[in-house]
mmCIF file of C-alpha atoms and ligand atoms in Angstrom:
data_model
loop_
_atom_site.group_PDB
_atom_site.id
_atom_site.type_symbol
_atom_site.label_atom_id
_atom_site.label_comp_id
_atom_site.label_asym_id
_atom_site.label_seq_id
_atom_site.Cartn_x
_atom_site.Cartn_y
_atom_site.Cartn_z
ATOM 1 C CA MET A 708 0.000 0.000 0.000
ATOM 2 C CA ASN A 709 1.184 3.509 -0.689
ATOM 3 C CA SER A 710 1.046 4.869 2.845
ATOM 4 C CA PHE A 711 1.622 8.423 1.595
ATOM 5 C CA ALA A 712 -1.777 8.328 -0.062
ATOM 6 C CA GLY A 713 -3.306 6.791 3.043
ATOM 7 C CA PRO A 714 -4.791 8.336 6.175
ATOM 8 C CA ILE A 715 -2.722 10.737 8.247
ATOM 9 C CA GLY A 716 -1.831 9.379 11.655
ATOM 10 C CA GLY A 717 -0.800 11.561 14.540
ATOM 11 C CA ALA A 718 0.514 14.757 12.923
ATOM 12 C CA ALA A 719 -1.459 17.848 13.842
ATOM 13 C CA PRO A 720 -2.425 19.727 10.674
ATOM 14 C CA ILE A 721 -0.506 22.955 10.271
ATOM 15 C CA ILE A 722 -2.392 26.132 9.580
ATOM 16 C CA ALA A 723 0.215 28.427 8.048
ATOM 17 C CA GLU A 724 0.217 32.017 9.212
ATOM 18 C CA LYS A 725 -1.241 34.233 6.507
ATOM 19 C CA ALA A 726 1.850 36.225 5.559
ATOM 20 C CA PRO A 727 5.225 34.598 4.867
ATOM 21 C CA MET A 728 8.267 35.710 6.862
ATOM 22 C CA ILE A 729 9.779 38.860 5.345
ATOM 23 C CA ASP A 730 13.413 39.839 5.922
ATOM 24 C CA PRO A 731 14.734 43.403 6.320
ATOM 25 C CA PHE A 732 15.313 43.637 2.551
ATOM 26 C CA GLY A 733 11.740 42.718 1.691
ATOM 27 C CA ARG A 734 12.530 39.129 0.631
ATOM 28 C CA ALA A 735 9.976 36.464 1.596
ATOM 29 C CA VAL A 736 11.629 33.485 3.311
ATOM 30 C CA THR A 737 9.792 30.440 1.998
ATOM 31 C CA TYR A 738 12.558 27.860 1.620
ATOM 32 C CA LEU A 739 14.271 25.954 4.438
ATOM 33 C CA ARG A 740 17.321 23.773 3.882
ATOM 34 C CA VAL A 741 18.109 21.386 6.689
ATOM 35 C CA SER A 742 21.464 19.714 7.174
ATOM 36 C CA VAL A 743 20.388 16.610 9.090
ATOM 37 C CA THR A 744 23.963 15.469 9.724
ATOM 38 C CA ASP A 745 27.411 16.907 9.052
ATOM 39 C CA ARG A 746 28.759 13.369 8.521
ATOM 40 C CA CYS A 747 29.254 11.740 5.150
ATOM 41 C CA ASP A 748 30.396 8.488 3.577
ATOM 42 C CA PHE A 749 32.394 10.471 0.939
ATOM 43 C CA ARG A 750 35.195 13.006 1.350
ATOM 44 C CA CYS A 751 34.866 15.157 -1.798
ATOM 45 C CA THR A 752 38.089 17.116 -2.091
ATOM 46 C CA TYR A 753 36.410 20.523 -2.607
ATOM 47 C CA CYS A 754 34.021 19.946 0.306
ATOM 48 C CA MET A 755 35.957 18.229 3.098
ATOM 49 C CA ALA A 756 39.439 17.541 4.344
ATOM 50 C CA GLU A 757 40.191 13.801 4.530
ATOM 51 C CA ASN A 758 40.477 13.902 8.317
ATOM 52 C CA MET A 759 37.391 15.787 9.342
ATOM 53 C CA THR A 760 36.349 16.478 12.904
ATOM 54 C CA PHE A 761 32.596 16.095 13.090
ATOM 55 C CA LEU A 762 30.172 17.509 15.621
ATOM 56 C CA PRO A 763 29.880 15.455 18.814
ATOM 57 C CA LYS A 764 26.813 13.201 18.550
ATOM 58 C CA LYS A 765 25.519 14.546 21.872
ATOM 59 C CA ASP A 766 25.080 18.000 20.289
ATOM 60 C CA LEU A 767 22.712 16.749 17.569
ATOM 61 C CA LEU A 768 19.028 17.431 17.665
ATOM 62 C CA THR A 769 16.975 14.251 17.724
ATOM 63 C CA LEU A 770 14.882 13.517 14.638
ATOM 64 C CA GLU A 771 11.788 14.363 16.697
ATOM 65 C CA GLU A 772 13.295 17.761 17.531
ATOM 66 C CA LEU A 773 14.223 18.357 13.890
ATOM 67 C CA ASN A 774 10.663 17.499 12.931
ATOM 68 C CA ARG A 775 9.300 19.979 15.462
ATOM 69 C CA LEU A 776 11.669 22.708 14.252
ATOM 70 C CA CYS A 777 10.842 22.126 10.581
ATOM 71 C CA SER A 778 7.135 22.094 11.380
ATOM 72 C CA ALA A 779 7.490 25.455 13.154
ATOM 73 C CA PHE A 780 9.037 26.904 9.994
ATOM 74 C CA ILE A 781 6.222 25.442 7.872
ATOM 75 C CA ALA A 782 3.693 27.055 10.206
ATOM 76 C CA LYS A 783 5.500 30.338 9.581
ATOM 77 C CA GLY A 784 5.125 30.125 5.819
ATOM 78 C CA VAL A 785 7.966 27.908 4.553
ATOM 79 C CA ARG A 786 6.674 26.134 1.401
ATOM 80 C CA LYS A 787 9.732 24.184 0.298
ATOM 81 C CA LEU A 788 12.003 22.068 2.428
ATOM 82 C CA ARG A 789 15.223 20.368 1.379
ATOM 83 C CA LEU A 790 17.074 17.792 3.462
ATOM 84 C CA THR A 791 20.802 17.821 2.931
ATOM 85 C CA GLY A 792 24.000 17.366 4.890
ATOM 86 C CA GLY A 793 26.657 15.873 5.034
ATOM 87 C CA GLU A 794 24.943 12.951 3.461
ATOM 88 C CA PRO A 795 21.309 13.008 4.617
ATOM 89 C CA LEU A 796 20.721 9.326 3.888
ATOM 90 C CA VAL A 797 23.489 8.165 6.260
ATOM 91 C CA ARG A 798 21.726 9.617 9.303
ATOM 92 C CA LYS A 799 20.303 6.730 11.322
ATOM 93 C CA ASN A 800 16.517 6.393 10.971
ATOM 94 C CA ILE A 801 16.338 9.326 8.566
ATOM 95 C CA MET A 802 13.217 7.926 6.923
ATOM 96 C CA PHE A 803 11.315 8.647 10.146
ATOM 97 C CA LEU A 804 11.899 12.371 9.553
ATOM 98 C CA VAL A 805 11.152 12.116 5.812
ATOM 99 C CA ARG A 806 7.849 10.396 6.542
ATOM 100 C CA GLU A 807 6.855 12.924 9.203
ATOM 101 C CA LEU A 808 7.661 15.867 6.923
ATOM 102 C CA GLY A 809 5.920 14.179 4.010
ATOM 103 C CA ARG A 810 2.654 14.595 5.914
ATOM 104 C CA HIS A 811 2.915 18.354 5.385
ATOM 105 C CA VAL A 812 3.072 17.794 1.622
ATOM 106 C CA GLN A 813 -0.012 15.672 1.859
ATOM 107 C CA SER A 814 -1.865 18.278 3.928
ATOM 108 C CA GLY A 815 -0.916 21.006 1.429
ATOM 109 C CA ALA A 816 1.090 23.004 3.999
ATOM 110 C CA LEU A 817 4.285 22.297 2.055
ATOM 111 C CA ASP A 818 4.633 22.510 -1.739
ATOM 112 C CA GLU A 819 7.717 20.357 -1.895
ATOM 113 C CA LEU A 820 9.870 18.059 0.228
ATOM 114 C CA THR A 821 13.112 17.206 -1.490
ATOM 115 C CA LEU A 822 16.695 16.232 -0.793
ATOM 116 C CA THR A 823 20.235 16.591 -2.043
ATOM 117 C CA THR A 824 22.218 13.386 -1.875
ATOM 118 C CA ASN A 825 25.450 11.867 -3.096
ATOM 119 C CA GLY A 826 23.387 8.882 -4.256
ATOM 120 C CA SER A 827 25.316 6.216 -2.349
ATOM 121 C CA GLN A 828 22.246 5.025 -0.391
ATOM 122 C CA LEU A 829 19.597 5.694 -3.032
ATOM 123 C CA ALA A 830 19.227 2.125 -4.233
ATOM 124 C CA ARG A 831 18.070 1.295 -0.711
ATOM 125 C CA TYR A 832 15.794 4.274 -0.087
ATOM 126 C CA ALA A 833 14.386 5.403 -3.464
ATOM 127 C CA ASP A 834 11.021 3.604 -3.226
ATOM 128 C CA GLU A 835 10.471 4.722 0.349
ATOM 129 C CA LEU A 836 11.300 8.331 -0.500
ATOM 130 C CA TYR A 837 8.622 8.277 -3.175
ATOM 131 C CA ASP A 838 6.205 6.654 -0.758
ATOM 132 C CA CYS A 839 6.803 9.490 1.726
ATOM 133 C CA GLY A 840 5.861 12.159 -0.816
ATOM 134 C CA VAL A 841 9.264 13.095 -2.249
ATOM 135 C CA ARG A 842 8.967 13.664 -6.015
ATOM 136 C CA ARG A 843 12.238 15.318 -7.023
ATOM 137 C CA ILE A 844 15.790 14.891 -5.772
ATOM 138 C CA ASN A 845 19.193 16.323 -6.590
ATOM 139 C CA VAL A 846 22.070 13.891 -6.958
ATOM 140 C CA SER A 847 25.610 15.273 -6.876
ATOM 141 C CA LEU A 848 27.789 13.788 -9.587
ATOM 142 C CA ASP A 849 30.981 15.477 -10.744
ATOM 143 C CA THR A 850 32.221 12.988 -13.327
ATOM 144 C CA LEU A 851 31.158 9.939 -15.341
ATOM 145 C CA ASP A 852 34.589 8.347 -15.086
ATOM 146 C CA PRO A 853 34.746 5.776 -12.233
ATOM 147 C CA GLU A 854 38.470 6.425 -11.616
ATOM 148 C CA LYS A 855 38.033 10.181 -11.506
ATOM 149 C CA PHE A 856 34.985 9.677 -9.300
ATOM 150 C CA LYS A 857 37.189 7.891 -6.779
ATOM 151 C CA THR A 858 39.740 10.713 -6.968
ATOM 152 C CA ILE A 859 37.233 13.483 -6.351
ATOM 153 C CA THR A 860 35.112 11.733 -3.683
ATOM 154 C CA ARG A 861 38.073 9.860 -2.145
ATOM 155 C CA TRP A 862 35.737 7.166 -0.712
ATOM 156 C CA GLY A 863 32.862 6.947 -3.199
ATOM 157 C CA ASP A 864 31.871 4.073 -5.499
ATOM 158 C CA PHE A 865 30.681 5.323 -8.898
ATOM 159 C CA HIS A 866 28.753 2.148 -9.754
ATOM 160 C CA LYS A 867 26.803 2.265 -6.511
ATOM 161 C CA VAL A 868 25.788 5.858 -7.254
ATOM 162 C CA MET A 869 24.708 4.888 -10.789
ATOM 163 C CA GLU A 870 22.590 2.089 -9.338
ATOM 164 C CA GLY A 871 21.091 4.654 -6.979
ATOM 165 C CA VAL A 872 20.247 7.057 -9.791
ATOM 166 C CA GLU A 873 18.571 4.251 -11.759
ATOM 167 C CA ALA A 874 16.630 3.108 -8.689
ATOM 168 C CA ALA A 875 15.432 6.668 -8.114
ATOM 169 C CA ARG A 876 14.242 7.035 -11.705
ATOM 170 C CA LYS A 877 12.511 3.665 -11.548
ATOM 171 C CA ALA A 878 10.785 4.687 -8.321
ATOM 172 C CA GLY A 879 9.305 7.675 -10.172
ATOM 173 C CA LEU A 880 11.555 10.356 -8.680
ATOM 174 C CA LYS A 881 12.584 13.201 -10.959
ATOM 175 C CA VAL A 882 16.378 13.373 -10.717
ATOM 176 C CA LYS A 883 18.500 16.453 -11.321
ATOM 177 C CA LEU A 884 22.255 15.999 -11.457
ATOM 178 C CA ASN A 885 24.500 18.615 -9.836
ATOM 179 C CA ALA A 886 28.161 18.920 -10.803
ATOM 180 C CA VAL A 887 30.662 21.266 -9.205
ATOM 181 C CA ALA A 888 32.678 22.731 -12.077
ATOM 182 C CA LEU A 889 36.348 22.076 -11.378
ATOM 183 C CA LYS A 890 39.189 23.452 -13.448
ATOM 184 C CA ASP A 891 41.127 20.758 -15.324
ATOM 185 C CA PHE A 892 39.099 18.051 -13.572
ATOM 186 C CA ASN A 893 35.670 17.924 -15.232
ATOM 187 C CA GLN A 894 35.931 21.139 -17.258
ATOM 188 C CA PHE A 895 36.078 19.285 -20.564
ATOM 189 C CA GLU A 896 33.735 16.495 -19.490
ATOM 190 C CA ILE A 897 30.669 18.710 -19.063
ATOM 191 C CA PRO A 898 29.509 18.200 -22.706
ATOM 192 C CA GLU A 899 29.478 14.422 -22.115
ATOM 193 C CA MET A 900 27.623 14.920 -18.845
ATOM 194 C CA ILE A 901 25.048 17.096 -20.606
ATOM 195 C CA ARG A 902 24.429 14.339 -23.173
ATOM 196 C CA PHE A 903 24.314 11.690 -20.436
ATOM 197 C CA ALA A 904 21.800 13.587 -18.288
ATOM 198 C CA HIS A 905 19.593 14.869 -21.095
ATOM 199 C CA GLY A 906 19.613 11.467 -22.800
ATOM 200 C CA ARG A 907 17.916 10.119 -19.670
ATOM 201 C CA GLY A 908 15.476 12.970 -19.149
ATOM 202 C CA MET A 909 17.465 14.528 -16.295
ATOM 203 C CA ASP A 910 18.405 18.200 -15.914
ATOM 204 C CA LEU A 911 22.033 19.004 -15.143
ATOM 205 C CA THR A 912 23.180 21.951 -13.048
ATOM 206 C CA VAL A 913 26.772 23.126 -12.806
ATOM 207 C CA ILE A 914 27.955 24.944 -9.679
ATOM 208 C CA GLU A 915 30.906 27.213 -8.943
ATOM 209 C CA THR A 916 33.098 26.183 -5.999
ATOM 210 C CA MET A 917 32.632 28.341 -2.945
ATOM 211 C CA PRO A 918 35.337 29.142 -0.378
ATOM 212 C CA MET A 919 33.862 27.323 2.626
ATOM 213 C CA GLY A 920 35.977 25.565 5.251
ATOM 214 C CA GLU A 921 39.601 24.476 5.193
ATOM 215 C CA ILE A 922 40.288 21.657 2.713
ATOM 216 C CA ASP A 923 43.530 19.879 1.835
ATOM 217 C CA GLU A 924 43.810 21.615 -1.544
ATOM 218 C CA ASP A 925 44.175 25.147 -2.880
ATOM 219 C CA ARG A 926 40.772 26.398 -4.053
ATOM 220 C CA THR A 927 42.342 28.722 -6.595
ATOM 221 C CA ASP A 928 43.519 25.585 -8.417
ATOM 222 C CA GLN A 929 39.957 24.199 -8.483
ATOM 223 C CA TYR A 930 37.914 27.299 -9.214
ATOM 224 C CA LEU A 931 36.410 27.519 -12.692
ATOM 225 C CA PRO A 932 34.232 30.579 -13.408
ATOM 226 C CA LEU A 933 31.053 29.414 -15.117
ATOM 227 C CA SER A 934 31.229 32.362 -17.523
ATOM 228 C CA GLU A 935 34.318 30.604 -18.919
ATOM 229 C CA LEU A 936 32.595 27.205 -18.985
ATOM 230 C CA ARG A 937 29.556 28.652 -20.749
ATOM 231 C CA ALA A 938 31.743 30.259 -23.418
ATOM 232 C CA ASP A 939 33.417 26.857 -24.005
ATOM 233 C CA LEU A 940 30.052 25.064 -24.195
ATOM 234 C CA GLU A 941 28.777 27.588 -26.722
ATOM 235 C CA GLN A 942 31.455 26.370 -29.121
ATOM 236 C CA GLN A 943 29.476 23.139 -29.526
ATOM 237 C CA PHE A 944 25.976 23.750 -28.177
ATOM 238 C CA THR A 945 23.295 26.364 -28.816
ATOM 239 C CA LEU A 946 22.283 27.668 -25.387
ATOM 240 C CA THR A 947 19.135 29.736 -25.006
ATOM 241 C CA ASP A 948 18.287 31.457 -21.712
ATOM 242 C CA ILE A 949 14.897 30.349 -20.409
ATOM 243 C CA PRO A 950 12.837 31.654 -17.466
ATOM 244 C CA TYR A 951 12.506 28.136 -15.905
ATOM 245 C CA LYS A 952 12.800 28.225 -12.065
ATOM 246 C CA THR A 953 12.796 25.544 -9.393
ATOM 247 C CA GLY A 954 12.825 27.879 -6.391
ATOM 248 C CA GLY A 955 16.628 27.742 -6.206
ATOM 249 C CA PRO A 956 19.371 30.068 -7.443
ATOM 250 C CA ALA A 957 20.068 28.263 -10.754
ATOM 251 C CA ARG A 958 19.588 30.142 -14.017
ATOM 252 C CA TYR A 959 18.616 27.799 -16.803
ATOM 253 C CA VAL A 960 19.334 27.513 -20.501
ATOM 254 C CA GLU A 961 17.862 25.114 -23.017
ATOM 255 C CA VAL A 962 20.398 23.111 -24.986
ATOM 256 C CA LYS A 963 19.068 22.994 -28.540
ATOM 257 C CA GLU A 964 21.066 19.920 -29.581
ATOM 258 C CA THR A 965 19.766 17.727 -26.704
ATOM 259 C CA GLY A 966 16.438 19.410 -25.943
ATOM 260 C CA GLY A 967 17.348 19.350 -22.230
ATOM 261 C CA ARG A 968 17.892 21.965 -19.533
ATOM 262 C CA LEU A 969 21.226 23.085 -18.120
ATOM 263 C CA GLY A 970 21.395 25.159 -14.928
ATOM 264 C CA PHE A 971 24.172 27.475 -13.797
ATOM 265 C CA ILE A 972 24.672 28.287 -10.113
ATOM 266 C CA THR A 973 27.096 31.185 -10.000
ATOM 267 C CA PRO A 974 27.602 32.505 -6.470
ATOM 268 C CA MET A 975 31.032 33.803 -7.447
ATOM 269 C CA THR A 976 30.617 35.391 -10.886
ATOM 270 C CA HIS A 977 27.013 36.442 -10.526
ATOM 271 C CA ASN A 978 25.750 37.065 -7.078
ATOM 272 C CA PHE A 979 22.132 35.900 -6.699
ATOM 273 C CA CYS A 980 21.555 37.278 -3.198
ATOM 274 C CA GLU A 981 18.951 39.844 -4.255
ATOM 275 C CA SER A 982 16.402 37.063 -4.815
ATOM 276 C CA CYS A 983 17.424 34.867 -1.856
ATOM 277 C CA ASN A 984 14.378 33.197 -0.307
ATOM 278 C CA ARG A 985 16.082 30.703 2.003
ATOM 279 C CA VAL A 986 17.626 30.035 5.386
ATOM 280 C CA ARG A 987 19.669 27.050 6.537
ATOM 281 C CA LEU A 988 19.272 24.953 9.641
ATOM 282 C CA THR A 989 22.038 22.701 10.952
ATOM 283 C CA CYS A 990 21.644 19.392 12.766
ATOM 284 C CA THR A 991 22.417 21.142 16.069
ATOM 285 C CA GLY A 992 19.591 23.643 15.619
ATOM 286 C CA THR A 993 21.715 26.585 14.507
ATOM 287 C CA LEU A 994 20.073 28.753 11.874
ATOM 288 C CA TYR A 995 22.288 30.437 9.294
ATOM 289 C CA MET A 996 20.506 33.263 7.558
ATOM 290 C CA CYS A 997 23.148 33.349 4.784
ATOM 291 C CA LEU A 998 25.392 30.597 3.397
ATOM 292 C CA GLY A 999 28.315 33.005 3.133
ATOM 293 C CA GLN A 1000 28.127 34.843 6.474
ATOM 294 C CA ASN A 1001 28.951 33.770 10.022
ATOM 295 C CA ASP A 1002 25.969 35.258 11.818
ATOM 296 C CA ALA A 1003 23.676 32.544 13.171
ATOM 297 C CA ALA A 1004 20.828 32.022 15.617
ATOM 298 C CA ASP A 1005 20.652 29.279 18.237
ATOM 299 C CA LEU A 1006 17.204 27.734 17.892
ATOM 300 C CA ARG A 1007 18.031 24.663 19.993
ATOM 301 C CA THR A 1008 17.825 26.642 23.228
ATOM 302 C CA ALA A 1009 14.516 28.188 22.174
ATOM 303 C CA LEU A 1010 13.217 24.750 21.123
ATOM 304 C CA ARG A 1011 14.137 23.128 24.435
ATOM 305 C CA ALA A 1012 13.037 26.073 26.587
ATOM 306 C CA SER A 1013 9.357 25.272 26.325
ATOM 307 C CA GLU A 1014 6.946 22.690 24.987
ATOM 308 C CA SER A 1015 4.924 25.440 23.388
ATOM 309 C CA ASP A 1016 6.277 26.825 20.100
ATOM 310 C CA ASP A 1017 5.756 30.487 21.080
ATOM 311 C CA TYR A 1018 9.304 31.016 22.264
ATOM 312 C CA LEU A 1019 10.690 29.212 19.198
ATOM 313 C CA SER A 1020 8.499 31.246 16.869
ATOM 314 C CA ALA A 1021 9.789 34.495 18.403
ATOM 315 C CA ALA A 1022 13.390 33.270 18.071
ATOM 316 C CA ILE A 1023 12.792 32.499 14.371
ATOM 317 C CA ASP A 1024 11.311 35.984 13.804
ATOM 318 C CA GLU A 1025 14.282 37.571 15.529
ATOM 319 C CA ALA A 1026 16.686 35.573 13.303
ATOM 320 C CA ILE A 1027 14.883 36.435 10.061
ATOM 321 C CA GLY A 1028 15.091 40.081 11.149
ATOM 322 C CA ARG A 1029 18.881 39.698 10.966
ATOM 323 C CA LYS A 1030 19.091 38.102 7.501
ATOM 324 C CA PRO A 1031 21.938 39.955 5.773
ATOM 325 C CA LYS A 1032 21.840 41.438 2.309
ATOM 326 C CA GLY A 1033 24.302 38.939 0.846
ATOM 327 C CA HIS A 1034 27.630 37.119 0.918
ATOM 328 C CA ASP A 1035 31.112 38.335 0.011
ATOM 329 C CA PHE A 1036 32.714 35.229 -1.513
ATOM 330 C CA ILE A 1037 36.031 35.817 -3.295
ATOM 331 C CA ILE A 1038 38.474 33.214 -4.616
ATOM 332 C CA ASP A 1039 41.787 34.549 -5.833
ATOM 333 C CA ARG A 1040 45.452 34.379 -4.925
ATOM 334 C CA GLN A 1041 45.071 37.216 -2.377
ATOM 335 C CA HIS A 1042 42.198 35.448 -0.597
ATOM 336 C CA ARG A 1043 43.479 31.999 0.281
ATOM 337 C CA LYS A 1044 41.518 31.698 3.512
ATOM 338 C CA PRO A 1045 37.916 30.415 3.300
ATOM 339 C CA ALA A 1046 35.266 33.172 3.454
ATOM 340 C CA VAL A 1047 33.595 31.231 6.262
ATOM 341 C CA ALA A 1048 35.330 28.667 8.465
ATOM 342 C CA ARG A 1049 32.547 26.075 8.396
ATOM 343 C CA HIS A 1050 32.425 23.456 5.671
ATOM 344 C CA MET A 1051 29.550 23.193 3.199
ATOM 345 C CA SER A 1052 28.601 19.922 4.937
ATOM 346 C CA VAL A 1053 27.563 21.869 8.060
ATOM 347 C CA THR A 1054 24.997 24.022 6.276
ATOM 348 C CA GLY A 1055 24.381 21.682 3.378
ATOM 349 C CA GLY A 1056 25.006 23.973 0.403
HETATM 350 N N1 LIG B 1893 26.179 14.939 0.463
HETATM 351 C C1 LIG B 1893 25.162 15.487 -0.339
HETATM 352 C C2 LIG B 1893 25.647 15.722 -1.737
HETATM 353 O O1 LIG B 1893 26.857 15.669 -1.979
HETATM 354 O O2 LIG B 1893 24.797 15.946 -2.600
HETATM 355 C C3 LIG B 1893 24.524 16.747 0.197
HETATM 356 C C4 LIG B 1893 25.435 17.754 0.831
HETATM 357 S S1 LIG B 1893 26.608 18.539 -0.255
HETATM 358 C C5 LIG B 1893 27.432 19.641 0.882
HETATM 359 C C6 LIG B 1893 25.550 19.581 -1.204
HETATM 360 C C7 LIG B 1893 26.155 20.134 -2.472
HETATM 361 O O3 LIG B 1893 27.169 21.049 -2.136
HETATM 362 C C8 LIG B 1893 26.782 19.097 -3.383
HETATM 363 O O4 LIG B 1893 26.245 19.236 -4.687
HETATM 364 C C9 LIG B 1893 28.247 19.448 -3.381
HETATM 365 O O5 LIG B 1893 28.850 19.153 -4.608
HETATM 366 C C10 LIG B 1893 28.208 20.924 -3.093
HETATM 367 N N2 LIG B 1893 29.416 21.464 -2.482
HETATM 368 C C11 LIG B 1893 30.129 20.995 -1.441
HETATM 369 N N3 LIG B 1893 31.164 21.807 -1.154
HETATM 370 C C12 LIG B 1893 31.119 22.831 -2.038
HETATM 371 C C13 LIG B 1893 31.890 24.007 -2.255
HETATM 372 N N4 LIG B 1893 32.926 24.309 -1.499
HETATM 373 N N5 LIG B 1893 31.515 24.822 -3.288
HETATM 374 C C14 LIG B 1893 30.440 24.548 -4.060
HETATM 375 N N6 LIG B 1893 29.660 23.451 -3.901
HETATM 376 C C15 LIG B 1893 29.992 22.609 -2.899
HETATM 377 FE FE1 LIG B 1894 29.852 14.396 1.318
HETATM 378 FE FE2 LIG B 1894 28.302 15.818 -0.268
HETATM 379 FE FE3 LIG B 1894 30.481 16.948 0.860
HETATM 380 FE FE4 LIG B 1894 30.797 15.107 -1.023
HETATM 381 S S1 LIG B 1894 29.818 17.111 -1.282
HETATM 382 S S2 LIG B 1894 31.876 15.171 0.955
HETATM 383 S S3 LIG B 1894 29.115 13.752 -0.696
HETATM 384 S S4 LIG B 1894 28.701 16.220 1.916
#
């Protein structure tokens, strides 16, 4: 039986407040990204150092607490929720949280529940994700070459990820592939990845590397401006800008030769902060109002202070009132230090 289509058990229906949360710059905050764990079964070289120190397990919110926090945001007008990490599917019992949050999709309080994953556990979870109400997922894939995949992820198994992608498609999930554009690594492989993705009905989005957290390598060696990549791609493809939007920062083009969509996420060369609609919650209950700034709000204390959500709701309002105008990411030889000390795996990208 498809339990998602079945009766709702237990969850109180959420009546969203009429107006969405509005930040000091007039932007409505309708999108919550939740890093459910900072741990991961890969060690992608642009994301993590090989020897990472992770948060102590005792500091993590329980899945019940994460559910309560997410539900408070939904009650305050969040319409889209993405689970990420670290690798969200390596968190123990994660499907409990997915199923609980899926109820808000069913009730209509949430437009979309989705996740970003490295795909390693998808073969196991794809059917259940669909059953819980997930309809679209992003899978990170930086190369189609199994050897290069090992190099970039250090610990990943390309074939397992491919099995995961196939399982997801079979389960009925719409899959978008995300590739971080890396100079001299996958720079010249993107055309093949476009054909691969579009040949299977999947969108592909390319992302610029962002200077987050200390890694073992020099980011200036990895950074590839997407303006340069686009110019290269235009040598062999006809790219037409299209107004397609998925609620994220990607700008899309249609590739005439394949008939598919290609997204560009360009935090470095084209700052998209003016239309930012999101905030990011970590697995310890810290809310970051901007991916590229250090200011944060501790929601764990507010959550644990009272069984009623009033205190939490006030703490969320106070945090949204501090959402900054934007980030100041720079990667060049003069700026070798990361713009923010935390790794992408803490806030989930
Ligand atoms: N583990 C999951 C995955 O890899 O999809 C979810 C978390 S991962 C931090 C989310 C996305 O951030 C991935 O697409 C990854 O490639 C990207 N990412 C990680 N570090 C990055 C960085 N420094 N700059 C740009 N993108 C980064
Ligand atoms: Fe893990 Fe995702 Fe970071 Fe790779 S990008 S190390 S899969 S969290």
